[in-house]
Short mmCIF file of N, CA and C in Angstrom, two decimals:
data_model
loop_
_atom_site.label_atom_id
_atom_site.label_comp_id
_atom_site.label_asym_id
_atom_site.label_seq_id
_atom_site.Cartn_x
_atom_site.Cartn_y
_atom_site.Cartn_z
N MET A 1 103.64 -61.23 -10.21
CA MET A 1 103.91 -61.53 -11.58
C MET A 1 102.66 -62.08 -12.27
N GLU A 2 101.87 -62.78 -11.49
CA GLU A 2 100.64 -63.31 -12.05
C GLU A 2 99.70 -62.19 -12.49
N ALA A 3 99.70 -61.11 -11.74
CA ALA A 3 98.82 -59.97 -12.06
C ALA A 3 99.21 -59.37 -13.41
N ILE A 4 100.48 -59.28 -13.67
CA ILE A 4 100.94 -58.72 -14.94
C ILE A 4 100.58 -59.66 -16.08
N THR A 5 100.74 -60.94 -15.87
CA THR A 5 100.39 -61.91 -16.90
C THR A 5 98.90 -61.87 -17.16
N LEU A 6 98.12 -61.73 -16.11
CA LEU A 6 96.68 -61.65 -16.25
C LEU A 6 96.27 -60.38 -17.00
N LEU A 7 96.99 -59.29 -16.73
CA LEU A 7 96.70 -58.03 -17.42
C LEU A 7 96.96 -58.17 -18.91
N PHE A 8 98.05 -58.83 -19.29
CA PHE A 8 98.37 -58.97 -20.71
C PHE A 8 97.41 -59.93 -21.41
N LYS A 9 96.75 -60.78 -20.66
CA LYS A 9 95.79 -61.69 -21.27
C LYS A 9 94.45 -61.01 -21.54
N GLN A 10 94.20 -59.84 -20.94
CA GLN A 10 92.95 -59.12 -21.13
C GLN A 10 92.85 -58.59 -22.56
N ASP A 11 91.60 -58.41 -23.01
CA ASP A 11 91.34 -57.85 -24.34
C ASP A 11 91.34 -56.32 -24.20
N ILE A 12 92.46 -55.66 -24.53
CA ILE A 12 92.66 -54.22 -24.32
C ILE A 12 91.65 -53.41 -25.16
N PRO A 13 91.46 -53.70 -26.45
CA PRO A 13 90.48 -52.90 -27.20
C PRO A 13 89.08 -52.96 -26.59
N ALA A 14 88.68 -54.12 -26.10
CA ALA A 14 87.36 -54.25 -25.48
C ALA A 14 87.32 -53.43 -24.19
N LEU A 15 88.41 -53.40 -23.46
CA LEU A 15 88.49 -52.61 -22.23
C LEU A 15 88.36 -51.12 -22.54
N ILE A 16 89.03 -50.63 -23.58
CA ILE A 16 88.96 -49.22 -23.97
C ILE A 16 87.55 -48.86 -24.41
N VAL A 17 86.94 -49.71 -25.23
CA VAL A 17 85.57 -49.47 -25.68
C VAL A 17 84.63 -49.44 -24.49
N GLY A 18 84.82 -50.32 -23.54
CA GLY A 18 84.00 -50.36 -22.34
C GLY A 18 84.11 -49.08 -21.54
N CYS A 19 85.34 -48.57 -21.42
CA CYS A 19 85.55 -47.31 -20.69
C CYS A 19 84.82 -46.16 -21.39
N PHE A 20 84.89 -46.13 -22.72
CA PHE A 20 84.20 -45.08 -23.46
C PHE A 20 82.68 -45.18 -23.29
N ILE A 21 82.16 -46.39 -23.25
CA ILE A 21 80.72 -46.58 -23.07
C ILE A 21 80.30 -46.10 -21.69
N ILE A 22 81.07 -46.43 -20.67
CA ILE A 22 80.75 -46.00 -19.31
C ILE A 22 80.83 -44.47 -19.20
N LEU A 23 81.87 -43.89 -19.80
CA LEU A 23 82.03 -42.44 -19.79
C LEU A 23 80.87 -41.77 -20.52
N SER A 24 80.47 -42.32 -21.65
CA SER A 24 79.33 -41.78 -22.40
C SER A 24 78.06 -41.86 -21.59
N ALA A 25 77.89 -42.91 -20.85
CA ALA A 25 76.70 -43.06 -20.00
C ALA A 25 76.68 -41.99 -18.92
N PHE A 26 77.82 -41.71 -18.30
CA PHE A 26 77.89 -40.65 -17.28
C PHE A 26 77.56 -39.28 -17.89
N ILE A 27 78.11 -39.01 -19.04
CA ILE A 27 77.85 -37.72 -19.71
C ILE A 27 76.38 -37.59 -20.07
N ALA A 28 75.80 -38.66 -20.61
CA ALA A 28 74.38 -38.64 -20.97
C ALA A 28 73.53 -38.44 -19.73
N ALA A 29 73.86 -39.11 -18.64
CA ALA A 29 73.10 -38.96 -17.39
C ALA A 29 73.21 -37.52 -16.89
N TYR A 30 74.40 -36.97 -16.96
CA TYR A 30 74.63 -35.58 -16.55
C TYR A 30 73.75 -34.63 -17.35
N GLU A 31 73.73 -34.79 -18.65
CA GLU A 31 72.93 -33.92 -19.52
C GLU A 31 71.44 -34.11 -19.27
N ILE A 32 71.01 -35.34 -19.11
CA ILE A 32 69.58 -35.63 -18.89
C ILE A 32 69.13 -35.03 -17.56
N ILE A 33 69.91 -35.20 -16.53
CA ILE A 33 69.56 -34.63 -15.22
C ILE A 33 69.50 -33.11 -15.30
N GLY A 34 70.49 -32.52 -15.99
CA GLY A 34 70.52 -31.06 -16.13
C GLY A 34 69.31 -30.54 -16.88
N LYS A 35 68.96 -31.18 -18.00
CA LYS A 35 67.80 -30.75 -18.80
C LYS A 35 66.50 -30.95 -18.02
N PHE A 36 66.37 -32.10 -17.35
CA PHE A 36 65.16 -32.39 -16.60
C PHE A 36 64.98 -31.38 -15.47
N SER A 37 66.05 -31.10 -14.74
CA SER A 37 65.94 -30.16 -13.62
C SER A 37 65.61 -28.76 -14.11
N LYS A 38 66.07 -28.43 -15.29
CA LYS A 38 65.76 -27.12 -15.88
C LYS A 38 64.29 -27.07 -16.29
N ILE A 39 63.80 -28.17 -16.83
CA ILE A 39 62.40 -28.22 -17.28
C ILE A 39 61.45 -28.09 -16.08
N ILE A 40 61.75 -28.73 -14.99
CA ILE A 40 60.84 -28.66 -13.84
C ILE A 40 61.04 -27.36 -13.05
N GLY A 41 62.02 -26.57 -13.43
CA GLY A 41 62.20 -25.28 -12.78
C GLY A 41 63.00 -25.32 -11.51
N ARG A 42 63.69 -26.38 -11.24
CA ARG A 42 64.54 -26.48 -10.06
C ARG A 42 65.91 -27.00 -10.50
N PRO A 43 66.67 -26.13 -11.19
CA PRO A 43 67.94 -26.60 -11.71
C PRO A 43 68.94 -26.93 -10.60
N VAL A 44 69.73 -27.92 -10.86
CA VAL A 44 70.77 -28.31 -9.93
C VAL A 44 71.91 -27.31 -10.01
N ALA A 45 72.81 -27.39 -9.05
CA ALA A 45 73.86 -26.38 -8.91
C ALA A 45 74.71 -26.24 -10.17
N TRP A 46 75.13 -27.35 -10.78
CA TRP A 46 76.01 -27.22 -11.95
C TRP A 46 75.31 -26.57 -13.13
N VAL A 47 73.97 -26.73 -13.24
CA VAL A 47 73.22 -26.07 -14.32
C VAL A 47 73.14 -24.58 -14.04
N ARG A 48 72.86 -24.23 -12.77
CA ARG A 48 72.81 -22.81 -12.41
C ARG A 48 74.16 -22.14 -12.67
N THR A 49 75.22 -22.80 -12.31
CA THR A 49 76.56 -22.25 -12.53
C THR A 49 76.83 -22.06 -14.02
N LYS A 50 76.46 -23.05 -14.79
CA LYS A 50 76.67 -22.98 -16.24
C LYS A 50 75.86 -21.83 -16.84
N GLU A 51 74.59 -21.69 -16.39
CA GLU A 51 73.76 -20.60 -16.90
C GLU A 51 74.27 -19.25 -16.45
N SER A 52 74.71 -19.16 -15.20
CA SER A 52 75.23 -17.87 -14.72
C SER A 52 76.52 -17.51 -15.44
N ASP A 53 77.34 -18.50 -15.73
CA ASP A 53 78.55 -18.25 -16.52
C ASP A 53 78.19 -17.76 -17.92
N HIS A 54 77.16 -18.38 -18.50
CA HIS A 54 76.71 -17.97 -19.84
C HIS A 54 76.17 -16.53 -19.81
N GLU A 55 75.37 -16.22 -18.78
CA GLU A 55 74.84 -14.87 -18.65
C GLU A 55 75.96 -13.86 -18.42
N LEU A 56 76.91 -14.22 -17.58
CA LEU A 56 78.05 -13.34 -17.32
C LEU A 56 78.84 -13.10 -18.61
N LEU A 57 79.03 -14.13 -19.39
CA LEU A 57 79.73 -13.99 -20.66
C LEU A 57 78.95 -13.07 -21.59
N PHE A 58 77.64 -13.22 -21.64
CA PHE A 58 76.79 -12.39 -22.49
C PHE A 58 76.86 -10.93 -22.05
N VAL A 59 76.78 -10.69 -20.72
CA VAL A 59 76.86 -9.33 -20.19
C VAL A 59 78.24 -8.73 -20.49
N THR A 60 79.26 -9.53 -20.35
CA THR A 60 80.63 -9.05 -20.63
C THR A 60 80.78 -8.67 -22.09
N VAL A 61 80.25 -9.49 -22.99
CA VAL A 61 80.33 -9.18 -24.42
C VAL A 61 79.59 -7.89 -24.73
N ASN A 62 78.40 -7.74 -24.16
CA ASN A 62 77.65 -6.50 -24.37
C ASN A 62 78.38 -5.29 -23.80
N GLY A 63 78.97 -5.46 -22.62
CA GLY A 63 79.76 -4.37 -22.02
C GLY A 63 80.95 -3.99 -22.90
N LEU A 64 81.60 -4.99 -23.45
CA LEU A 64 82.74 -4.72 -24.33
C LEU A 64 82.29 -4.00 -25.60
N LYS A 65 81.12 -4.39 -26.12
CA LYS A 65 80.60 -3.70 -27.31
C LYS A 65 80.32 -2.23 -27.00
N GLU A 66 79.68 -1.98 -25.84
CA GLU A 66 79.41 -0.59 -25.44
C GLU A 66 80.71 0.18 -25.23
N LEU A 67 81.67 -0.45 -24.59
CA LEU A 67 82.97 0.20 -24.36
C LEU A 67 83.66 0.51 -25.67
N GLN A 68 83.60 -0.41 -26.63
CA GLN A 68 84.20 -0.18 -27.95
C GLN A 68 83.50 0.99 -28.65
N GLN A 69 82.17 1.05 -28.53
CA GLN A 69 81.42 2.15 -29.15
C GLN A 69 81.80 3.48 -28.52
N LYS A 70 81.92 3.50 -27.18
CA LYS A 70 82.33 4.73 -26.50
C LYS A 70 83.74 5.13 -26.92
N HIS A 71 84.61 4.14 -27.04
CA HIS A 71 85.98 4.42 -27.49
C HIS A 71 85.98 5.01 -28.90
N ASP A 72 85.20 4.41 -29.80
CA ASP A 72 85.13 4.92 -31.16
C ASP A 72 84.58 6.34 -31.20
N ASP A 73 83.56 6.60 -30.37
CA ASP A 73 83.00 7.96 -30.29
C ASP A 73 84.03 8.95 -29.76
N SER A 74 84.77 8.53 -28.74
CA SER A 74 85.80 9.40 -28.17
C SER A 74 86.90 9.70 -29.18
N VAL A 75 87.29 8.69 -29.93
CA VAL A 75 88.32 8.89 -30.96
C VAL A 75 87.82 9.86 -32.02
N ALA A 76 86.58 9.68 -32.45
CA ALA A 76 86.01 10.58 -33.47
C ALA A 76 85.93 12.00 -32.94
N GLN A 77 85.52 12.15 -31.69
CA GLN A 77 85.43 13.48 -31.09
C GLN A 77 86.83 14.09 -30.95
N SER A 78 87.81 13.30 -30.59
CA SER A 78 89.19 13.80 -30.48
C SER A 78 89.70 14.28 -31.84
N ILE A 79 89.38 13.54 -32.87
CA ILE A 79 89.80 13.94 -34.22
C ILE A 79 89.15 15.27 -34.60
N ARG A 80 87.85 15.42 -34.28
CA ARG A 80 87.17 16.68 -34.57
C ARG A 80 87.80 17.83 -33.79
N HIS A 81 88.10 17.59 -32.50
CA HIS A 81 88.72 18.64 -31.69
C HIS A 81 90.11 18.99 -32.21
N ASP A 82 90.87 17.98 -32.59
CA ASP A 82 92.20 18.24 -33.14
C ASP A 82 92.13 19.09 -34.39
N LYS A 83 91.16 18.79 -35.26
CA LYS A 83 90.99 19.58 -36.49
C LYS A 83 90.59 21.01 -36.14
N PHE A 84 89.70 21.17 -35.18
CA PHE A 84 89.26 22.49 -34.75
C PHE A 84 90.45 23.29 -34.20
N ILE A 85 91.25 22.66 -33.35
CA ILE A 85 92.42 23.32 -32.77
C ILE A 85 93.43 23.67 -33.86
N ARG A 86 93.64 22.73 -34.80
CA ARG A 86 94.57 22.97 -35.90
C ARG A 86 94.12 24.16 -36.74
N ASP A 87 92.82 24.21 -37.04
CA ASP A 87 92.29 25.32 -37.83
C ASP A 87 92.45 26.65 -37.09
N ASP A 88 92.15 26.64 -35.79
CA ASP A 88 92.31 27.88 -35.01
C ASP A 88 93.77 28.31 -34.93
N LEU A 89 94.66 27.33 -34.79
CA LEU A 89 96.08 27.65 -34.73
C LEU A 89 96.55 28.25 -36.06
N GLU A 90 96.06 27.71 -37.17
CA GLU A 90 96.40 28.27 -38.47
C GLU A 90 95.89 29.71 -38.60
N LYS A 91 94.68 29.96 -38.11
CA LYS A 91 94.12 31.32 -38.16
C LYS A 91 94.97 32.28 -37.32
N LEU A 92 95.32 31.83 -36.10
CA LEU A 92 96.15 32.68 -35.24
C LEU A 92 97.51 32.94 -35.85
N THR A 93 98.09 31.91 -36.45
CA THR A 93 99.39 32.09 -37.10
C THR A 93 99.28 33.09 -38.24
N ARG A 94 98.23 32.95 -39.03
CA ARG A 94 98.02 33.87 -40.15
C ARG A 94 97.84 35.30 -39.64
N LEU A 95 97.05 35.47 -38.56
CA LEU A 95 96.86 36.80 -37.98
C LEU A 95 98.19 37.38 -37.48
N PHE A 96 98.99 36.55 -36.82
CA PHE A 96 100.27 37.01 -36.31
C PHE A 96 101.20 37.41 -37.46
N VAL A 97 101.26 36.58 -38.49
CA VAL A 97 102.12 36.89 -39.64
C VAL A 97 101.66 38.18 -40.31
N ASP A 98 100.37 38.32 -40.51
CA ASP A 98 99.84 39.55 -41.13
C ASP A 98 100.17 40.77 -40.29
N LYS A 99 100.06 40.63 -38.96
CA LYS A 99 100.37 41.75 -38.06
C LYS A 99 101.85 42.11 -38.14
N GLU A 100 102.71 41.12 -38.12
CA GLU A 100 104.15 41.39 -38.22
C GLU A 100 104.48 42.07 -39.55
N ILE A 101 103.92 41.56 -40.64
CA ILE A 101 104.18 42.16 -41.96
C ILE A 101 103.71 43.61 -41.97
N ASP A 102 102.51 43.84 -41.48
CA ASP A 102 101.99 45.22 -41.46
C ASP A 102 102.84 46.14 -40.61
N ASP A 103 103.25 45.66 -39.43
CA ASP A 103 104.08 46.50 -38.54
C ASP A 103 105.42 46.83 -39.18
N TRP A 104 106.09 45.82 -39.73
CA TRP A 104 107.40 46.06 -40.34
C TRP A 104 107.26 46.93 -41.59
N ARG A 105 106.24 46.69 -42.37
CA ARG A 105 106.00 47.50 -43.57
C ARG A 105 105.77 48.95 -43.17
N TRP A 106 104.95 49.18 -42.15
CA TRP A 106 104.68 50.54 -41.71
C TRP A 106 105.96 51.21 -41.22
N GLU A 107 106.78 50.49 -40.46
CA GLU A 107 108.03 51.04 -39.94
C GLU A 107 108.95 51.47 -41.09
N ILE A 108 109.07 50.65 -42.11
CA ILE A 108 109.93 50.96 -43.26
C ILE A 108 109.35 52.14 -44.04
N LEU A 109 108.06 52.09 -44.34
CA LEU A 109 107.43 53.18 -45.10
C LEU A 109 107.47 54.49 -44.34
N ASN A 110 107.29 54.44 -43.04
CA ASN A 110 107.32 55.64 -42.22
C ASN A 110 108.71 56.28 -42.25
N MET A 111 109.74 55.46 -42.14
CA MET A 111 111.10 56.01 -42.17
C MET A 111 111.41 56.61 -43.53
N ALA A 112 111.01 55.91 -44.60
CA ALA A 112 111.26 56.44 -45.96
C ALA A 112 110.54 57.77 -46.15
N SER A 113 109.33 57.86 -45.66
CA SER A 113 108.56 59.11 -45.78
C SER A 113 109.21 60.23 -44.99
N ALA A 114 109.66 59.91 -43.78
CA ALA A 114 110.31 60.92 -42.95
C ALA A 114 111.63 61.38 -43.56
N ILE A 115 112.38 60.44 -44.14
CA ILE A 115 113.64 60.81 -44.81
C ILE A 115 113.36 61.73 -45.99
N SER A 116 112.31 61.39 -46.75
CA SER A 116 111.95 62.23 -47.90
C SER A 116 111.53 63.62 -47.46
N SER A 117 111.02 63.75 -46.26
CA SER A 117 110.62 65.06 -45.73
C SER A 117 111.78 65.80 -45.08
N GLY A 118 112.96 65.19 -45.04
CA GLY A 118 114.14 65.87 -44.53
C GLY A 118 114.52 65.51 -43.10
N ARG A 119 113.89 64.59 -42.50
CA ARG A 119 114.22 64.21 -41.13
C ARG A 119 115.53 63.43 -41.10
N ASN A 120 116.33 63.64 -40.08
CA ASN A 120 117.62 62.95 -39.92
C ASN A 120 117.47 61.77 -38.96
N TYR A 121 118.20 60.69 -39.27
CA TYR A 121 118.21 59.48 -38.44
C TYR A 121 119.64 59.11 -38.13
N SER A 122 119.84 58.39 -37.02
CA SER A 122 121.17 57.93 -36.63
C SER A 122 121.51 56.64 -37.38
N LYS A 123 122.79 56.24 -37.30
CA LYS A 123 123.23 55.02 -37.94
C LYS A 123 122.49 53.81 -37.35
N GLU A 124 122.30 53.82 -36.04
CA GLU A 124 121.59 52.71 -35.40
C GLU A 124 120.16 52.57 -35.91
N GLN A 125 119.52 53.69 -36.16
CA GLN A 125 118.15 53.65 -36.68
C GLN A 125 118.13 53.08 -38.11
N PHE A 126 119.12 53.50 -38.91
CA PHE A 126 119.22 52.94 -40.26
C PHE A 126 119.49 51.42 -40.19
N ASP A 127 120.44 51.03 -39.33
CA ASP A 127 120.75 49.60 -39.19
C ASP A 127 119.52 48.81 -38.74
N HIS A 128 118.77 49.38 -37.84
CA HIS A 128 117.56 48.71 -37.36
C HIS A 128 116.56 48.51 -38.51
N VAL A 129 116.37 49.52 -39.32
CA VAL A 129 115.40 49.41 -40.43
C VAL A 129 115.92 48.42 -41.48
N LEU A 130 117.24 48.38 -41.72
CA LEU A 130 117.79 47.41 -42.68
C LEU A 130 117.59 45.98 -42.17
N ARG A 131 117.80 45.75 -40.86
CA ARG A 131 117.55 44.42 -40.28
C ARG A 131 116.05 44.08 -40.33
N THR A 132 115.23 45.07 -40.07
CA THR A 132 113.78 44.87 -40.14
C THR A 132 113.37 44.48 -41.55
N TYR A 133 113.98 45.11 -42.54
CA TYR A 133 113.66 44.79 -43.93
C TYR A 133 114.07 43.34 -44.26
N GLU A 134 115.23 42.91 -43.75
CA GLU A 134 115.66 41.52 -43.99
C GLU A 134 114.66 40.53 -43.36
N LYS A 135 114.23 40.81 -42.14
CA LYS A 135 113.23 39.94 -41.49
C LYS A 135 111.90 39.98 -42.27
N TYR A 136 111.55 41.16 -42.76
CA TYR A 136 110.32 41.34 -43.53
C TYR A 136 110.37 40.48 -44.79
N GLU A 137 111.46 40.54 -45.52
CA GLU A 137 111.63 39.75 -46.74
C GLU A 137 111.61 38.26 -46.45
N GLN A 138 112.28 37.87 -45.36
CA GLN A 138 112.31 36.45 -44.99
C GLN A 138 110.91 35.95 -44.64
N LEU A 139 110.17 36.75 -43.90
CA LEU A 139 108.81 36.36 -43.53
C LEU A 139 107.92 36.25 -44.77
N LEU A 140 108.10 37.15 -45.71
CA LEU A 140 107.33 37.06 -46.96
C LEU A 140 107.69 35.79 -47.72
N ASN A 141 108.97 35.49 -47.82
CA ASN A 141 109.41 34.27 -48.52
C ASN A 141 108.89 33.01 -47.84
N ASP A 142 108.96 32.98 -46.51
CA ASP A 142 108.50 31.81 -45.76
C ASP A 142 107.01 31.55 -45.96
N ASN A 143 106.26 32.61 -46.20
CA ASN A 143 104.81 32.48 -46.36
C ASN A 143 104.36 32.61 -47.81
N HIS A 144 105.32 32.53 -48.73
CA HIS A 144 105.02 32.55 -50.17
C HIS A 144 104.20 33.79 -50.55
N MET A 145 104.66 34.92 -50.07
CA MET A 145 103.99 36.18 -50.37
C MET A 145 104.97 37.06 -51.13
N SER A 146 104.43 38.10 -51.75
CA SER A 146 105.31 38.99 -52.52
C SER A 146 105.34 40.37 -51.88
N ASN A 147 106.42 41.07 -52.17
CA ASN A 147 106.62 42.42 -51.65
C ASN A 147 106.03 43.40 -52.64
N GLY A 148 105.28 44.33 -52.14
CA GLY A 148 104.65 45.30 -53.03
C GLY A 148 105.33 46.65 -52.98
N GLN A 149 104.93 47.47 -52.08
CA GLN A 149 105.30 48.87 -52.03
C GLN A 149 106.56 49.18 -51.26
N VAL A 150 107.15 48.25 -50.60
CA VAL A 150 108.28 48.52 -49.72
C VAL A 150 109.59 48.67 -50.49
N ASP A 151 109.71 48.05 -51.66
CA ASP A 151 110.97 48.10 -52.41
C ASP A 151 111.39 49.54 -52.73
N ALA A 152 110.47 50.34 -53.19
CA ALA A 152 110.80 51.74 -53.53
C ALA A 152 111.23 52.49 -52.28
N SER A 153 110.57 52.26 -51.17
CA SER A 153 110.94 52.93 -49.91
C SER A 153 112.33 52.49 -49.46
N MET A 154 112.65 51.21 -49.63
CA MET A 154 113.98 50.73 -49.25
C MET A 154 115.06 51.32 -50.14
N ASP A 155 114.74 51.55 -51.41
CA ASP A 155 115.71 52.21 -52.29
C ASP A 155 116.05 53.60 -51.77
N VAL A 156 115.04 54.35 -51.33
CA VAL A 156 115.26 55.69 -50.77
C VAL A 156 116.12 55.59 -49.51
N ILE A 157 115.78 54.66 -48.63
CA ILE A 157 116.52 54.50 -47.37
C ILE A 157 117.96 54.11 -47.65
N ARG A 158 118.19 53.19 -48.58
CA ARG A 158 119.56 52.76 -48.90
C ARG A 158 120.39 53.90 -49.50
N GLU A 159 119.79 54.67 -50.38
CA GLU A 159 120.52 55.80 -50.98
C GLU A 159 120.96 56.78 -49.92
N VAL A 160 120.05 57.16 -49.04
CA VAL A 160 120.39 58.11 -47.97
C VAL A 160 121.42 57.49 -47.03
N TYR A 161 121.29 56.20 -46.74
CA TYR A 161 122.22 55.50 -45.86
C TYR A 161 123.63 55.51 -46.46
N LYS A 162 123.74 55.21 -47.78
CA LYS A 162 125.06 55.23 -48.44
C LYS A 162 125.66 56.63 -48.41
N GLU A 163 124.81 57.60 -48.62
CA GLU A 163 125.28 58.99 -48.61
C GLU A 163 125.77 59.37 -47.23
N LYS A 164 125.02 58.94 -46.19
CA LYS A 164 125.42 59.24 -44.82
C LYS A 164 126.71 58.52 -44.43
N LEU A 165 126.90 57.31 -44.98
CA LEU A 165 128.14 56.57 -44.69
C LEU A 165 129.34 57.30 -45.29
N LYS A 166 129.15 57.89 -46.47
CA LYS A 166 130.24 58.63 -47.12
C LYS A 166 130.51 59.93 -46.41
N ASN A 167 129.47 60.65 -46.09
CA ASN A 167 129.61 62.00 -45.53
C ASN A 167 129.56 62.06 -44.01
N GLY A 168 129.15 60.98 -43.37
CA GLY A 168 129.05 60.94 -41.91
C GLY A 168 127.65 61.24 -41.42
N PHE A 169 127.37 60.71 -40.27
CA PHE A 169 126.03 60.88 -39.69
C PHE A 169 126.00 62.15 -38.94
#
């Protein structure tokens, strides 16, 4: 109990200030020893560790910068490749659409020409050309294109088809 009474009689603020002064002295001694050992070229272990940590941090930051630059370059290159692929895909799609339109147009025009020359066709052949014409029109609409010469040929095909339906194939 005497120890507790003695503790309460102590000047606590003076004790705290004293602790801070002693702690400051240790820190100052630590820094002075570190600086002095560095100046004479024989750094103590904690200075070497601190410097190696600093160097490692510097190397890591530089590595991260290089990695970020490589990432940015890769992203830019990917964007360029994506655009190149997109452009090529658009070209291929356009070529395919043009080929389909030309093939279907030729098939319709060829049948109309043959009918005009007197050639006979079966009902299935007429049905096939009528379905082809529907696909042809749909493809033109989907690609915002207009029909030119096929309408007149389809009129000929439809007239003969109606006549054949009435009179028989």
